[in-house]
Amino acid sequence: QELLLAECLGKHPLQNRWALWFFKNDKSKMWQANLRLVTKFSTVEDFWALYSHIQPASKLTSGCDYSLFKDGIEPMWEDSQNKCGGRWLITLAKQQRHTELDRFWLDTLLCLIGEMFDEHSDEVCGAVINIRAKGDKIAIWTREAENQQGVTHIGRVYKEHLGLSQKVVIGYQAHADTATKSGSLAKTKFVV
Amino acid sequence: EKKRYDREFLLGFQFIFASM
């Protein structure tokens, strides 16, 4: 009966095919050898089947990342579709790993696969979550840092979907600036 | 036509597929 029901239901196609990547920090290997493609999906149903069977981000060990990118874009600055882009960065306090991290990451994923950025959804490349002892980070990567209108629209919608207060300010950094400066020193190009 | 889904719609599928 369940099989028959599943066949009758049909699946809901997404606008894009998405790839989930996993990074585990092993210092004995090169950075790219630590980055693995987990799987790709292109329907709502397959997204949940995947999401339900992987570790929640809050249970990963420090140094690990999940990345969700459109099929054909690798989760690294060097990819041709990322190199002129940047990221909206959410920096979390340590205690937020247990209270908000998983919800923020799930809402980030839903924003991406649901194409919730209106006519600017094509600007989105993917999203990354970094699990780090000093504080976790979530970011949405977009393809063109100079597209102020698109970038700020994405930032405003993203902030609203995370349920962040108007008092909270989030910043956008161009990858070109992040790549040449260490961590927190990277220049903030836009804020919302 | 673009395939767009809102949060509530997507969340509606969560527990159906978590239990399969």
Coordinates of N, CA and C in Angstrom, one line a residue:
Chain A
Q1 N 0.8 -1.2 0.0 CA 0.0 0.0 0.0 C 0.9 1.3 0.0
E2 N 2.0 1.2 0.8 CA 2.9 2.4 0.9 C 3.5 2.6 -0.5
L3 N 3.9 1.5 -1.1 CA 4.6 1.7 -2.4 C 3.6 2.3 -3.5
L4 N 2.4 1.8 -3.4 CA 1.3 2.3 -4.3 C 1.1 3.7 -4.1
L5 N 1.0 4.1 -2.8 CA 0.8 5.5 -2.4 C 1.9 6.4 -3.0
A6 N 3.2 5.9 -2.8 CA 4.3 6.7 -3.2 C 4.3 6.9 -4.7
E7 N 3.9 5.9 -5.5 CA 3.9 6.0 -6.9 C 2.8 7.0 -7.3
C8 N 1.7 6.9 -6.6 CA 0.6 7.8 -7.0 C 0.9 9.3 -6.6
L9 N 1.7 9.5 -5.5 CA 2.0 10.8 -5.1 C 2.7 11.7 -6.1
G10 N 3.7 11.0 -6.7 CA 4.6 11.8 -7.7 C 5.5 12.7 -6.8
K11 N 6.6 13.0 -7.4 CA 7.6 13.9 -6.6 C 7.5 15.3 -7.1
H12 N 8.0 16.2 -6.2 CA 7.9 17.6 -6.5 C 9.3 18.1 -7.0
P13 N 9.4 18.4 -8.3 CA 10.8 18.8 -8.8 C 11.2 20.2 -8.3
L14 N 12.5 20.3 -8.0 CA 13.1 21.6 -7.6 C 13.5 22.3 -8.9
Q15 N 13.7 23.6 -8.8 CA 14.2 24.4 -9.9 C 15.6 23.9 -10.3
N16 N 16.4 23.6 -9.3 CA 17.8 23.2 -9.6 C 18.1 21.9 -9.0
R17 N 19.1 21.2 -9.6 CA 19.7 20.0 -9.0 C 20.7 20.5 -8.0
W18 N 20.8 19.9 -6.8 CA 21.7 20.4 -5.7 C 22.6 19.2 -5.3
A19 N 23.8 19.6 -4.9 CA 24.8 18.7 -4.5 C 25.2 19.0 -3.0
L20 N 25.2 17.9 -2.2 CA 25.6 18.1 -0.8 C 27.0 17.6 -0.7
W21 N 27.9 18.4 -0.1 CA 29.3 18.1 0.1 C 29.6 18.0 1.6
F22 N 30.6 17.2 1.9 CA 31.0 17.1 3.3 C 32.5 17.3 3.4
F23 N 33.0 18.1 4.3 CA 34.4 18.4 4.5 C 34.8 17.9 5.9
K24 N 35.8 17.1 6.0 CA 36.3 16.7 7.3 C 37.8 17.0 7.4
N25 N 38.2 17.8 8.4 CA 39.5 18.3 8.5 C 40.5 17.2 8.9
D26 N 41.3 16.7 7.9 CA 42.4 15.8 8.2 C 43.7 16.5 7.7
K27 N 44.5 16.9 8.7 CA 45.7 17.7 8.4 C 46.7 17.0 7.6
S28 N 46.6 15.6 7.6 CA 47.6 14.8 6.8 C 47.3 14.9 5.3
K29 N 46.1 15.4 4.9 CA 45.7 15.4 3.5 C 45.6 16.8 3.0
M30 N 45.7 17.0 1.7 CA 45.5 18.3 1.1 C 44.0 18.7 1.3
W31 N 43.8 20.0 1.3 CA 42.4 20.5 1.5 C 41.4 19.8 0.6
Q32 N 41.7 19.8 -0.7 CA 40.7 19.2 -1.6 C 40.4 17.7 -1.4
A33 N 41.4 17.0 -0.8 CA 41.2 15.6 -0.6 C 40.2 15.3 0.6
N34 N 40.0 16.4 1.4 CA 39.1 16.3 2.6 C 37.7 16.6 2.2
L35 N 37.5 17.1 1.0 CA 36.2 17.5 0.5 C 35.5 16.4 -0.3
R36 N 34.4 15.9 0.1 CA 33.7 14.8 -0.6 C 32.3 15.2 -1.0
L37 N 32.0 14.8 -2.2 CA 30.6 14.9 -2.6 C 29.8 13.8 -2.0
V38 N 28.7 14.1 -1.3 CA 27.9 13.1 -0.6 C 26.9 12.6 -1.6
T39 N 26.0 13.4 -2.2 CA 25.0 13.0 -3.2 C 24.4 14.2 -3.8
K40 N 23.6 14.0 -4.8 CA 22.8 15.1 -5.5 C 21.4 14.7 -5.4
F41 N 20.5 15.8 -5.5 CA 19.1 15.5 -5.5 C 18.4 16.6 -6.3
S42 N 17.2 16.4 -6.7 CA 16.5 17.4 -7.5 C 15.0 17.4 -7.2
T43 N 14.5 16.7 -6.1 CA 13.1 16.8 -5.8 C 13.0 17.1 -4.3
V44 N 11.8 17.6 -3.9 CA 11.6 17.9 -2.5 C 11.7 16.6 -1.7
E45 N 11.1 15.6 -2.2 CA 11.1 14.3 -1.5 C 12.5 13.8 -1.2
D46 N 13.4 13.9 -2.3 CA 14.7 13.3 -2.1 C 15.6 14.2 -1.2
F47 N 15.2 15.5 -1.1 CA 15.9 16.4 -0.2 C 15.7 15.8 1.3
W48 N 14.4 15.6 1.6 CA 14.1 15.2 3.0 C 14.6 13.8 3.2
A49 N 14.6 12.9 2.2 CA 15.2 11.6 2.5 C 16.6 11.7 2.8
L50 N 17.3 12.6 2.2 CA 18.8 12.8 2.5 C 18.9 13.5 3.9
Y51 N 18.2 14.6 4.1 CA 18.3 15.3 5.3 C 18.1 14.5 6.5
S52 N 17.1 13.6 6.4 CA 16.7 12.7 7.5 C 17.7 11.7 7.9
H53 N 18.7 11.4 7.0 CA 19.6 10.3 7.2 C 21.1 10.8 7.4
I54 N 21.2 12.1 7.5 CA 22.6 12.6 7.8 C 22.6 13.2 9.2
Q55 N 23.9 13.3 9.8 CA 24.0 13.8 11.1 C 23.6 15.3 11.1
P56 N 22.8 15.7 12.1 CA 22.6 17.1 12.2 C 23.9 17.9 12.4
A57 N 23.9 19.1 11.8 CA 25.2 19.9 11.8 C 25.7 20.0 13.3
S58 N 24.9 20.2 14.2 CA 25.3 20.4 15.6 C 26.0 19.2 16.2
K59 N 25.9 18.0 15.6 CA 26.6 16.8 16.0 C 27.9 16.5 15.3
L60 N 28.2 17.3 14.4 CA 29.5 17.1 13.7 C 30.7 17.6 14.6
T61 N 31.8 17.0 14.3 CA 33.0 17.4 15.1 C 33.6 18.7 14.6
S62 N 34.3 19.4 15.4 CA 34.9 20.7 15.0 C 35.8 20.5 13.8
G63 N 35.8 21.4 12.9 CA 36.6 21.3 11.7 C 35.8 20.8 10.5
C64 N 34.6 20.3 10.7 CA 33.8 19.7 9.6 C 32.9 20.8 9.0
D65 N 32.6 20.6 7.7 CA 31.6 21.5 7.0 C 30.6 20.7 6.3
Y66 N 29.4 21.2 6.1 CA 28.5 20.7 5.1 C 28.4 21.9 4.1
S67 N 28.3 21.6 2.8 CA 28.0 22.6 1.8 C 26.9 22.1 0.9
L68 N 26.0 22.9 0.5 CA 25.0 22.6 -0.5 C 25.1 23.6 -1.6
F69 N 25.5 23.1 -2.8 CA 25.7 23.9 -4.0 C 24.9 23.4 -5.2
K70 N 24.6 24.4 -6.0 CA 23.9 24.0 -7.3 C 24.9 23.0 -8.0
D71 N 24.2 22.0 -8.7 CA 25.0 21.1 -9.4 C 25.9 21.8 -10.4
G72 N 27.2 21.4 -10.4 CA 28.1 22.0 -11.4 C 29.0 23.1 -10.7
I73 N 28.7 23.5 -9.5 CA 29.5 24.5 -8.8 C 30.1 23.9 -7.6
E74 N 31.5 23.9 -7.5 CA 32.2 23.3 -6.4 C 32.2 24.3 -5.2
P75 N 32.2 23.8 -4.0 CA 32.1 24.7 -2.8 C 33.5 25.3 -2.5
M76 N 34.0 26.1 -3.4 CA 35.3 26.7 -3.2 C 35.4 28.0 -3.9
W77 N 36.2 28.9 -3.4 CA 36.3 30.3 -4.1 C 36.8 30.1 -5.5
E78 N 37.6 29.1 -5.8 CA 38.3 29.0 -7.1 C 37.3 28.7 -8.2
D79 N 36.2 28.1 -7.9 CA 35.2 27.7 -8.9 C 34.9 29.0 -9.7
S80 N 34.8 28.9 -11.1 CA 34.6 30.0 -11.9 C 33.2 30.8 -11.6
Q81 N 32.3 30.0 -11.0 CA 31.0 30.7 -10.7 C 31.0 31.3 -9.3
N82 N 32.0 31.0 -8.5 CA 32.1 31.7 -7.2 C 33.1 32.8 -7.2
K83 N 34.1 32.8 -8.1 CA 35.3 33.6 -7.8 C 35.0 35.2 -7.8
C84 N 33.9 35.6 -8.5 CA 33.6 37.0 -8.5 C 32.5 37.3 -7.4
G85 N 32.2 36.3 -6.6 CA 31.1 36.4 -5.7 C 31.5 36.7 -4.3
G86 N 30.6 36.4 -3.4 CA 30.9 36.6 -2.0 C 29.8 35.9 -1.1
R87 N 29.8 36.2 0.1 CA 28.9 35.5 1.0 C 28.2 36.3 2.1
W88 N 27.0 36.0 2.4 CA 26.3 36.6 3.6 C 26.7 35.7 4.7
L89 N 27.3 36.2 5.7 CA 27.9 35.4 6.8 C 27.1 35.6 8.1
I90 N 26.7 34.4 8.7 CA 26.1 34.4 10.0 C 27.1 33.8 10.9
T91 N 27.5 34.6 11.9 CA 28.5 34.0 12.9 C 27.7 33.8 14.2
L92 N 27.9 32.5 14.7 CA 27.1 32.2 15.9 C 28.0 32.1 17.1
A93 N 27.4 32.5 18.2 CA 28.1 32.3 19.5 C 28.1 30.8 19.9
K94 N 29.1 30.4 20.7 CA 29.2 29.0 21.0 C 28.0 28.4 21.5
Q95 N 27.2 29.1 22.4 CA 26.0 28.4 23.0 C 24.9 28.2 21.9
Q96 N 25.0 28.9 20.8 CA 23.9 28.8 19.8 C 24.0 27.5 19.1
R97 N 25.1 26.7 19.2 CA 25.1 25.4 18.6 C 24.0 24.5 19.1
H98 N 23.7 24.7 20.3 CA 22.7 23.8 20.9 C 21.3 24.4 20.8
T99 N 21.1 25.6 20.5 CA 19.8 26.2 20.5 C 19.3 26.6 19.1
E100 N 20.2 27.1 18.3 CA 19.7 27.6 17.0 C 20.4 27.1 15.7
L101 N 21.6 26.5 15.9 CA 22.4 26.1 14.7 C 21.6 25.3 13.7
D102 N 21.0 24.2 14.2 CA 20.3 23.3 13.3 C 19.1 23.9 12.6
R103 N 18.4 24.7 13.3 CA 17.3 25.4 12.7 C 17.8 26.4 11.6
F104 N 18.8 27.2 12.0 CA 19.3 28.2 11.0 C 19.8 27.5 9.7
W105 N 20.5 26.3 9.9 CA 21.0 25.6 8.7 C 19.9 25.0 7.9
L106 N 18.8 24.5 8.6 CA 17.7 23.9 7.8 C 17.0 25.1 7.1
D107 N 16.8 26.2 7.8 CA 16.1 27.3 7.1 C 17.0 27.8 5.9
T108 N 18.3 27.8 6.1 CA 19.2 28.2 4.9 C 18.9 27.2 3.8
L109 N 18.9 25.9 4.0 CA 18.7 24.9 3.0 C 17.3 25.1 2.3
L110 N 16.3 25.4 3.1 CA 15.0 25.6 2.5 C 14.9 26.8 1.6
C111 N 15.6 27.9 2.1 CA 15.7 29.1 1.2 C 16.3 28.8 -0.1
L112 N 17.3 28.0 -0.1 CA 18.0 27.6 -1.4 C 17.1 26.7 -2.3
I113 N 16.7 25.6 -1.7 CA 16.0 24.7 -2.6 C 14.6 25.2 -3.0
G114 N 14.0 26.0 -2.2 CA 12.7 26.6 -2.5 C 12.8 27.8 -3.4
E115 N 14.0 28.3 -3.7 CA 14.2 29.4 -4.6 C 13.5 30.6 -4.0
M116 N 13.8 30.9 -2.7 CA 13.0 31.9 -2.0 C 13.4 33.4 -2.2
F117 N 14.4 33.6 -3.1 CA 14.9 35.0 -3.3 C 14.4 35.6 -4.5
D118 N 13.2 35.2 -4.9 CA 12.4 35.8 -6.0 C 13.3 35.8 -7.3
E119 N 13.3 37.0 -8.0 CA 14.0 37.0 -9.3 C 15.5 37.0 -9.1
H120 N 16.0 37.0 -7.9 CA 17.5 37.0 -7.6 C 18.0 35.6 -7.2
S121 N 17.1 34.6 -7.3 CA 17.5 33.3 -6.9 C 18.6 32.7 -7.7
D122 N 18.7 33.2 -9.0 CA 19.8 32.7 -9.9 C 21.1 33.2 -9.4
E123 N 21.2 34.2 -8.6 CA 22.5 34.7 -8.1 C 23.1 33.8 -7.0
V124 N 22.2 32.9 -6.5 CA 22.7 32.0 -5.4 C 23.5 30.9 -6.0
C125 N 24.7 30.6 -5.4 CA 25.5 29.5 -5.7 C 25.3 28.3 -4.8
G126 N 25.3 28.7 -3.5 CA 25.1 27.6 -2.5 C 25.2 28.1 -1.1
A127 N 25.4 27.2 -0.1 CA 25.5 27.6 1.3 C 26.5 26.7 2.0
V128 N 27.2 27.2 3.0 CA 28.2 26.4 3.7 C 28.0 26.6 5.2
I129 N 28.1 25.5 6.0 CA 28.1 25.6 7.4 C 29.5 25.1 7.9
N130 N 30.1 25.9 8.7 CA 31.4 25.5 9.3 C 31.2 25.3 10.8
I131 N 31.6 24.1 11.2 CA 31.5 23.7 12.7 C 32.9 23.9 13.3
R132 N 33.0 24.9 14.1 CA 34.3 25.3 14.7 C 34.2 25.5 16.2
A133 N 35.3 25.1 16.9 CA 35.3 25.3 18.4 C 35.1 26.7 18.8
K134 N 35.7 27.6 18.0 CA 35.6 29.1 18.4 C 34.3 29.7 18.0
G135 N 33.5 29.0 17.3 CA 32.2 29.6 16.9 C 31.8 29.1 15.5
D136 N 30.6 28.6 15.4 CA 30.1 28.1 14.1 C 29.7 29.2 13.2
K137 N 29.8 28.9 11.9 CA 29.4 29.9 10.9 C 28.5 29.3 9.8
I138 N 27.5 30.1 9.3 CA 26.7 29.7 8.2 C 26.8 30.8 7.2
A139 N 26.9 30.5 5.9 CA 26.9 31.5 4.9 C 26.2 31.1 3.6
I140 N 25.5 32.1 3.0 CA 25.0 31.9 1.6 C 25.9 32.5 0.6
W141 N 26.4 31.7 -0.3 CA 27.3 32.3 -1.4 C 26.5 32.7 -2.6
T142 N 26.9 33.9 -3.1 CA 26.3 34.4 -4.3 C 27.4 34.6 -5.4
R143 N 26.9 34.7 -6.6 CA 27.9 34.6 -7.7 C 28.6 35.9 -8.1
E144 N 28.0 37.1 -7.8 CA 28.5 38.4 -8.2 C 28.4 39.4 -7.1
A145 N 29.6 39.7 -6.5 CA 29.6 40.6 -5.4 C 29.3 42.0 -5.8
E146 N 29.4 42.4 -7.1 CA 29.1 43.7 -7.5 C 27.6 44.0 -7.8
N147 N 26.9 42.9 -7.7 CA 25.4 43.0 -8.0 C 24.7 43.4 -6.7
Q148 N 24.8 44.7 -6.4 CA 24.4 45.2 -5.1 C 22.9 45.0 -4.9
Q149 N 22.1 45.2 -5.9 CA 20.6 45.0 -5.8 C 20.3 43.5 -5.5
G150 N 20.9 42.6 -6.2 CA 20.6 41.2 -6.0 C 21.1 40.7 -4.7
V151 N 22.3 41.1 -4.3 CA 23.0 40.7 -3.1 C 22.2 41.2 -1.9
T152 N 21.8 42.5 -1.9 CA 21.1 43.0 -0.7 C 19.7 42.4 -0.6
H153 N 19.0 42.1 -1.8 CA 17.7 41.5 -1.7 C 17.8 40.1 -1.0
I154 N 18.8 39.4 -1.5 CA 19.1 38.0 -0.9 C 19.3 38.2 0.6
G155 N 20.1 39.1 1.0 CA 20.5 39.3 2.4 C 19.2 39.6 3.3
R156 N 18.4 40.5 2.7 CA 17.2 40.9 3.5 C 16.2 39.7 3.6
V157 N 16.0 39.0 2.5 CA 15.1 37.8 2.6 C 15.7 36.8 3.5
Y158 N 17.0 36.5 3.4 CA 17.6 35.5 4.3 C 17.5 35.9 5.8
K159 N 17.7 37.1 6.1 CA 17.6 37.5 7.5 C 16.2 37.4 8.0
E160 N 15.2 37.7 7.2 CA 13.8 37.5 7.5 C 13.5 36.1 7.8
H161 N 14.0 35.2 6.9 CA 13.7 33.8 7.0 C 14.3 33.1 8.3
L162 N 15.5 33.7 8.7 CA 16.1 33.2 9.9 C 15.4 33.7 11.1
G163 N 14.5 34.7 10.9 CA 13.8 35.3 12.1 C 14.7 36.2 12.9
L164 N 15.8 36.8 12.3 CA 16.7 37.6 13.1 C 16.0 39.0 13.3
S165 N 16.3 39.5 14.5 CA 15.7 40.8 14.8 C 16.3 41.9 13.9
Q166 N 15.5 43.0 13.8 CA 16.0 44.1 12.9 C 17.3 44.7 13.5
K167 N 17.5 44.5 14.8 CA 18.7 45.1 15.5 C 19.9 44.3 15.1
V168 N 19.7 43.0 14.7 CA 20.9 42.2 14.3 C 21.3 42.6 12.9
V169 N 22.6 42.9 12.7 CA 23.2 43.3 11.4 C 24.0 42.1 10.9
I170 N 23.7 41.7 9.6 CA 24.6 40.7 9.0 C 25.4 41.3 7.9
G171 N 26.5 40.8 7.6 CA 27.4 41.4 6.6 C 27.7 40.5 5.4
Y172 N 28.0 41.1 4.3 CA 28.4 40.4 3.1 C 29.9 40.7 2.8
Q173 N 30.6 39.6 2.5 CA 32.0 39.8 2.2 C 32.3 39.2 0.8
A174 N 33.0 39.9 0.0 CA 33.4 39.4 -1.3 C 34.5 38.4 -1.1
H175 N 34.4 37.2 -1.8 CA 35.5 36.2 -1.7 C 36.9 36.7 -1.9
A176 N 37.0 37.7 -2.9 CA 38.3 38.2 -3.2 C 38.9 38.9 -2.0
D177 N 38.1 39.6 -1.2 CA 38.6 40.2 0.0 C 38.9 39.2 1.1
T178 N 38.0 38.2 1.3 CA 38.2 37.1 2.3 C 39.5 36.4 2.0
A179 N 39.7 36.1 0.7 CA 40.9 35.3 0.4 C 42.2 36.0 0.7
T180 N 42.2 37.3 0.7 CA 43.5 38.0 0.9 C 43.6 38.5 2.3
K181 N 42.6 38.3 3.2 CA 42.7 38.8 4.5 C 42.3 37.6 5.5
S182 N 42.9 37.6 6.7 CA 42.6 36.5 7.6 C 41.2 36.8 8.3
G183 N 40.4 35.7 8.2 CA 39.1 35.6 8.9 C 38.3 36.9 9.2
S184 N 38.3 37.3 10.4 CA 37.5 38.4 10.8 C 37.9 39.8 10.3
L185 N 39.1 39.8 9.7 CA 39.6 41.1 9.1 C 39.0 41.4 7.8
A186 N 38.3 40.4 7.1 CA 37.8 40.6 5.8 C 36.8 41.8 5.8
K187 N 36.9 42.6 4.7 CA 36.1 43.8 4.6 C 34.6 43.4 4.4
T188 N 33.7 44.1 5.1 CA 32.3 43.9 4.9 C 31.8 44.9 3.8
K189 N 31.3 44.3 2.7 CA 30.9 45.1 1.5 C 29.5 45.7 1.7
F190 N 28.6 44.9 2.2 CA 27.2 45.3 2.4 C 26.7 44.8 3.7
V191 N 25.8 45.5 4.3 CA 25.1 45.0 5.5 C 23.6 45.2 5.4
V192 N 22.8 44.3 6.0 CA 21.4 44.4 6.1 C 20.9 44.2 7.5
Chain B
E1 N 8.1 27.9 -16.3 CA 7.8 28.5 -15.0 C 8.7 28.0 -13.9
K2 N 9.2 28.9 -13.1 CA 10.2 28.6 -12.0 C 9.5 27.7 -10.9
K3 N 10.2 26.7 -10.4 CA 9.7 25.9 -9.3 C 10.1 26.6 -8.0
R4 N 9.1 27.2 -7.4 CA 9.4 27.9 -6.1 C 8.5 27.3 -5.0
Y5 N 9.1 27.1 -3.9 CA 8.3 26.5 -2.8 C 8.5 27.3 -1.5
D6 N 7.5 27.6 -0.7 CA 7.7 28.3 0.5 C 8.0 27.3 1.6
R7 N 8.5 27.9 2.8 CA 9.0 27.1 3.9 C 7.9 26.1 4.4
E8 N 6.7 26.6 4.6 CA 5.7 25.7 5.1 C 5.4 24.5 4.2
F9 N 5.4 24.8 2.9 CA 5.2 23.7 2.0 C 6.3 22.7 2.1
L10 N 7.5 23.1 2.1 CA 8.6 22.2 2.2 C 8.6 21.4 3.5
L11 N 8.3 22.1 4.6 CA 8.3 21.5 5.9 C 7.3 20.4 6.0
G12 N 6.2 20.6 5.2 CA 5.1 19.6 5.2 C 5.5 18.2 4.8
F13 N 6.6 18.1 4.1 CA 7.1 16.8 3.6 C 8.1 16.2 4.6
Q14 N 8.5 16.9 5.6 CA 9.7 16.5 6.4 C 9.4 15.1 7.1
F15 N 8.3 15.0 7.7 CA 8.1 13.8 8.6 C 7.5 12.6 7.8
I16 N 6.9 12.9 6.6 CA 6.6 11.8 5.7 C 7.8 11.0 5.3
F17 N 8.8 11.8 4.9 CA 10.0 11.1 4.4 C 11.0 10.7 5.5
A18 N 10.9 11.3 6.6 CA 11.8 10.9 7.7 C 11.4 9.5 8.2
S19 N 10.1 9.1 8.0 CA 9.6 7.9 8.6 C 9.7 6.7 7.6
M20 N 10.2 7.0 6.3 CA 10.2 6.0 5.3 C 11.6 5.3 5.3

